[in-house]
XYZ file of C-alpha atoms in Angstrom:
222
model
C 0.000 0.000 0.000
C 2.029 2.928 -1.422
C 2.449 5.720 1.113
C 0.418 4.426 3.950
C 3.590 4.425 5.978
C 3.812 7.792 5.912
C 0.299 8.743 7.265
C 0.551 5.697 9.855
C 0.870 7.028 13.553
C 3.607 4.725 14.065
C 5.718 8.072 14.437
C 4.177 9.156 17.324
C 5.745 5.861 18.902
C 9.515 6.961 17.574
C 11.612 9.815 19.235
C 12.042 12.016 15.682
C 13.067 15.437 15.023
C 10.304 18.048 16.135
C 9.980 19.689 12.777
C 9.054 16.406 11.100
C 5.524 16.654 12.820
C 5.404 20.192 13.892
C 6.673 22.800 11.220
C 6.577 26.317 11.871
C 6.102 26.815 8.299
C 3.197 25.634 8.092
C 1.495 27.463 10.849
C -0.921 30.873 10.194
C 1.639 33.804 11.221
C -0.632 35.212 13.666
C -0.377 31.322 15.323
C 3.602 30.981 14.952
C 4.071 34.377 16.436
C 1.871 33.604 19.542
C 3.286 30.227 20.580
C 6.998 31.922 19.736
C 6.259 34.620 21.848
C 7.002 37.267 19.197
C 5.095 40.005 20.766
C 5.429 38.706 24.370
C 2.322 40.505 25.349
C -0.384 39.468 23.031
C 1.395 35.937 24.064
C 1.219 36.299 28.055
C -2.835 37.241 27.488
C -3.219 34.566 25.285
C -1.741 31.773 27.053
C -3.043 33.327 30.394
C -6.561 33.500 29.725
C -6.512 29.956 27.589
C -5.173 28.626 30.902
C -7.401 30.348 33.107
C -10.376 28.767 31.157
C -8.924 25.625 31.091
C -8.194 25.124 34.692
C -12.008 26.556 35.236
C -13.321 23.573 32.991
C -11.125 21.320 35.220
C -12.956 22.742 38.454
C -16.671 23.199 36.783
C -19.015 21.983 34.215
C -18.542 23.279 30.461
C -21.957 25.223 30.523
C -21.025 26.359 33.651
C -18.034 28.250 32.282
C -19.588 29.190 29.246
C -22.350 30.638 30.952
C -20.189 32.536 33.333
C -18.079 33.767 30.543
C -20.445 34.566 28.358
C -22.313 36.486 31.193
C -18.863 38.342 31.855
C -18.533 38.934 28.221
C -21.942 40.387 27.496
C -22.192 42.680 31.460
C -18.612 44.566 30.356
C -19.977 45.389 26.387
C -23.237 46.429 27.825
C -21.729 48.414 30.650
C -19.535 49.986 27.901
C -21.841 50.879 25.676
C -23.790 52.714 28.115
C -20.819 54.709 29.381
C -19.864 55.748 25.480
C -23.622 56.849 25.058
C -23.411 58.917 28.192
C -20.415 60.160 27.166
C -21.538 61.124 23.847
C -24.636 63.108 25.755
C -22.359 64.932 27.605
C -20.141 65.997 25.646
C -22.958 66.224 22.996
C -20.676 64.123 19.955
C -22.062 61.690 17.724
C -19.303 58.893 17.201
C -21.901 56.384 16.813
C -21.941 52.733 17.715
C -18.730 52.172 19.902
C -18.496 48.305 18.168
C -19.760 49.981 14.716
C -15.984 48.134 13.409
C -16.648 45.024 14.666
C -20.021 44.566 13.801
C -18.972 45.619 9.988
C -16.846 42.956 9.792
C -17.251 39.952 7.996
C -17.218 36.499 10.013
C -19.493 34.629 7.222
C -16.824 31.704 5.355
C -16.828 31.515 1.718
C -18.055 28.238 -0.157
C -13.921 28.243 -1.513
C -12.872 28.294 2.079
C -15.411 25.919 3.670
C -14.231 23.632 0.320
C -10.709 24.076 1.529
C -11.143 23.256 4.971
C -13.247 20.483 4.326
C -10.523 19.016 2.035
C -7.981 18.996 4.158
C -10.053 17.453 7.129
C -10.517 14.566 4.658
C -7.110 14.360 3.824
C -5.847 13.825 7.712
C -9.365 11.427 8.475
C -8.193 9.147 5.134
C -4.703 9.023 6.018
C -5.573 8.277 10.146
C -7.915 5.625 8.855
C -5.409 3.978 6.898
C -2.936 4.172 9.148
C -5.041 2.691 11.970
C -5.911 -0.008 9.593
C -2.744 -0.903 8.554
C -1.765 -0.583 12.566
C -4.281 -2.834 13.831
C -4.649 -5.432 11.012
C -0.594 -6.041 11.287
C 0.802 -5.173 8.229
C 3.913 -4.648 9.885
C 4.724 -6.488 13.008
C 6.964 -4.101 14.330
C 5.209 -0.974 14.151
C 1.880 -2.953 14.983
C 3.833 -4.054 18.241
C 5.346 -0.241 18.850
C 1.745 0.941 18.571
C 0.549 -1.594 20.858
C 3.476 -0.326 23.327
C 1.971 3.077 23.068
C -1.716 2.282 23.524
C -0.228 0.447 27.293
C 1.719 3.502 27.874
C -1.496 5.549 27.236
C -3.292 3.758 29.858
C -0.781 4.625 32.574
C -1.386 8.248 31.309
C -5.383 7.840 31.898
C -5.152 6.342 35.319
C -2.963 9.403 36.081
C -5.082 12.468 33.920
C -8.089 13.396 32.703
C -9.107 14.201 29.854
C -9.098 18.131 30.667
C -5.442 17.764 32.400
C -3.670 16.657 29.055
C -5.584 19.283 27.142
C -3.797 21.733 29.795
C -0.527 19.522 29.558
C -0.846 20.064 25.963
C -1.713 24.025 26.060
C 1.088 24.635 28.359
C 3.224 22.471 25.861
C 2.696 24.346 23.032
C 3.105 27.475 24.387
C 6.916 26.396 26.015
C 8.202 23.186 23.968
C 8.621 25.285 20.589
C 10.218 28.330 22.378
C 12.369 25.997 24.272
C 13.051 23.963 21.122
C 14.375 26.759 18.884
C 16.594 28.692 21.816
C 17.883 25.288 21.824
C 18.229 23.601 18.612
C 21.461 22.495 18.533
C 21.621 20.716 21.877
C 18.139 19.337 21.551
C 18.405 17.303 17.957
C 22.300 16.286 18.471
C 19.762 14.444 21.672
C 17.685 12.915 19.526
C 19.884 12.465 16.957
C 21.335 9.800 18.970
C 17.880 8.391 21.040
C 16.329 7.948 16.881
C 19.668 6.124 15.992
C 19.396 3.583 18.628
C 15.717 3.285 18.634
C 16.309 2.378 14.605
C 19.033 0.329 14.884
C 17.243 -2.156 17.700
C 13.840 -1.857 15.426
C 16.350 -3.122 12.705
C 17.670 -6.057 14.632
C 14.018 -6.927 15.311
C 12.873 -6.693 11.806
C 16.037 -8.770 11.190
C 14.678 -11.276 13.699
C 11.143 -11.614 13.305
C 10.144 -12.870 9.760
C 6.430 -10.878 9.873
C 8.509 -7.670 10.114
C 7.961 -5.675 7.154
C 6.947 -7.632 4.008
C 8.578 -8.731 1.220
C 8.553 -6.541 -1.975
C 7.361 -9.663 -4.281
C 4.061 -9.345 -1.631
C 3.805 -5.579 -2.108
C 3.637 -6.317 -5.437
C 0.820 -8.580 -5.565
């Protein structure tokens, strides 16, 4: 099955180099200069108040916080526009709506970029199916095996965390990891430079071992 490899998640069970699964490059600006703390305060408010919701979804119910933020949300534009329609009494002006610019803009998506996004959604659902199948029907032995390692692991992880705490793990992650990763770069993949050389030299001495390793190219070819 040509290029099934590729999509399989057999990588997440391998210590590679970051940028082979996460690529800057690929990231919306306005993303890649939040999580690299470009502008350090647009970062600090975004990571603060992500974490702040996420730790109140740890603590209470999801309605519960969207209620109470939503609440918060709608009592502060309220309570401003009141003050800027006072104010414009006062001082007798006639600036207009104080959100006039935001409710101008447009938030409706295109049928190109619904298209798009539904494209690539089916691209990364395809390519997780097939790598799942290929995972758990054994094409491979060893990666079948590595994945099977991975799902145990992952069961040490739930009887530690909930679902909400590795979302936070995760926010927290992405928000430090890349920073850390690129301040260090050097360091960090002459690391796992040498972790991914041993890890593929004993997967090669298994493969070697174990005659359902990978198959043989005269059964690709059938």
């Amino acid at each position: 099955m040509e290029g099934s490899s590729a999509a399989s998640p057999l990588f997440i069970c391998s210590v590679i180099n970051p940028y082979t699964w996460f690529n800057p490059a690929r990231l919306h600006p306005k993303v890649e200069s939040l999580i690299y703390w470009r502008d350090v305060k647009k970062s600090a408010v975004v990571f603060g108040g992500g974490l702040a919701i996420l730790l109140a979804m740890s603590l209470f119910s999801l309605i519960s916080v969207f209620s109470y933020l939503s609440l918060l949300l709608l009592f502060g534009t309220i309570s401003f526009r009141i003050y800027k329609n006072v104010l414009q009494a006062v001082q007798k002006t006639s600036e207009g709506h104080p959100f006039k610019d935001y409710l101008d803009l447009d938030l409706t998506l295109s049928q190109e970029k619904v298209q798009q996004l539904t494209t690539v959604a089916v691209a990364h659902v395809n390519a997780l199916v097939t790598g799942l199948r290929r995972l758990f029907l054994v094409e491979d032995l060893v990666d079948s095996i590595k994945f099977g390692v991975l799902l145990y692991w992952l069961t040490y992880v739930g009887a530690l965390f909930n679902g909400i705490t590795c979302v936070m793990i995760g926010f927290v992650a992405l928000f430090t990891l890349p920073k850390v990763y690129e301040n260090n770069k050097q360091s960090i993949d002459t690391h796992i430079e040498m972790v991914r050389s041993k890890i593929q030299e004993i997967t090669e001495k298994v493969k070697a071992a174990v005659p359902l390793g990978k198959k043989t190219e005269t059964e690709k070819t059938k």
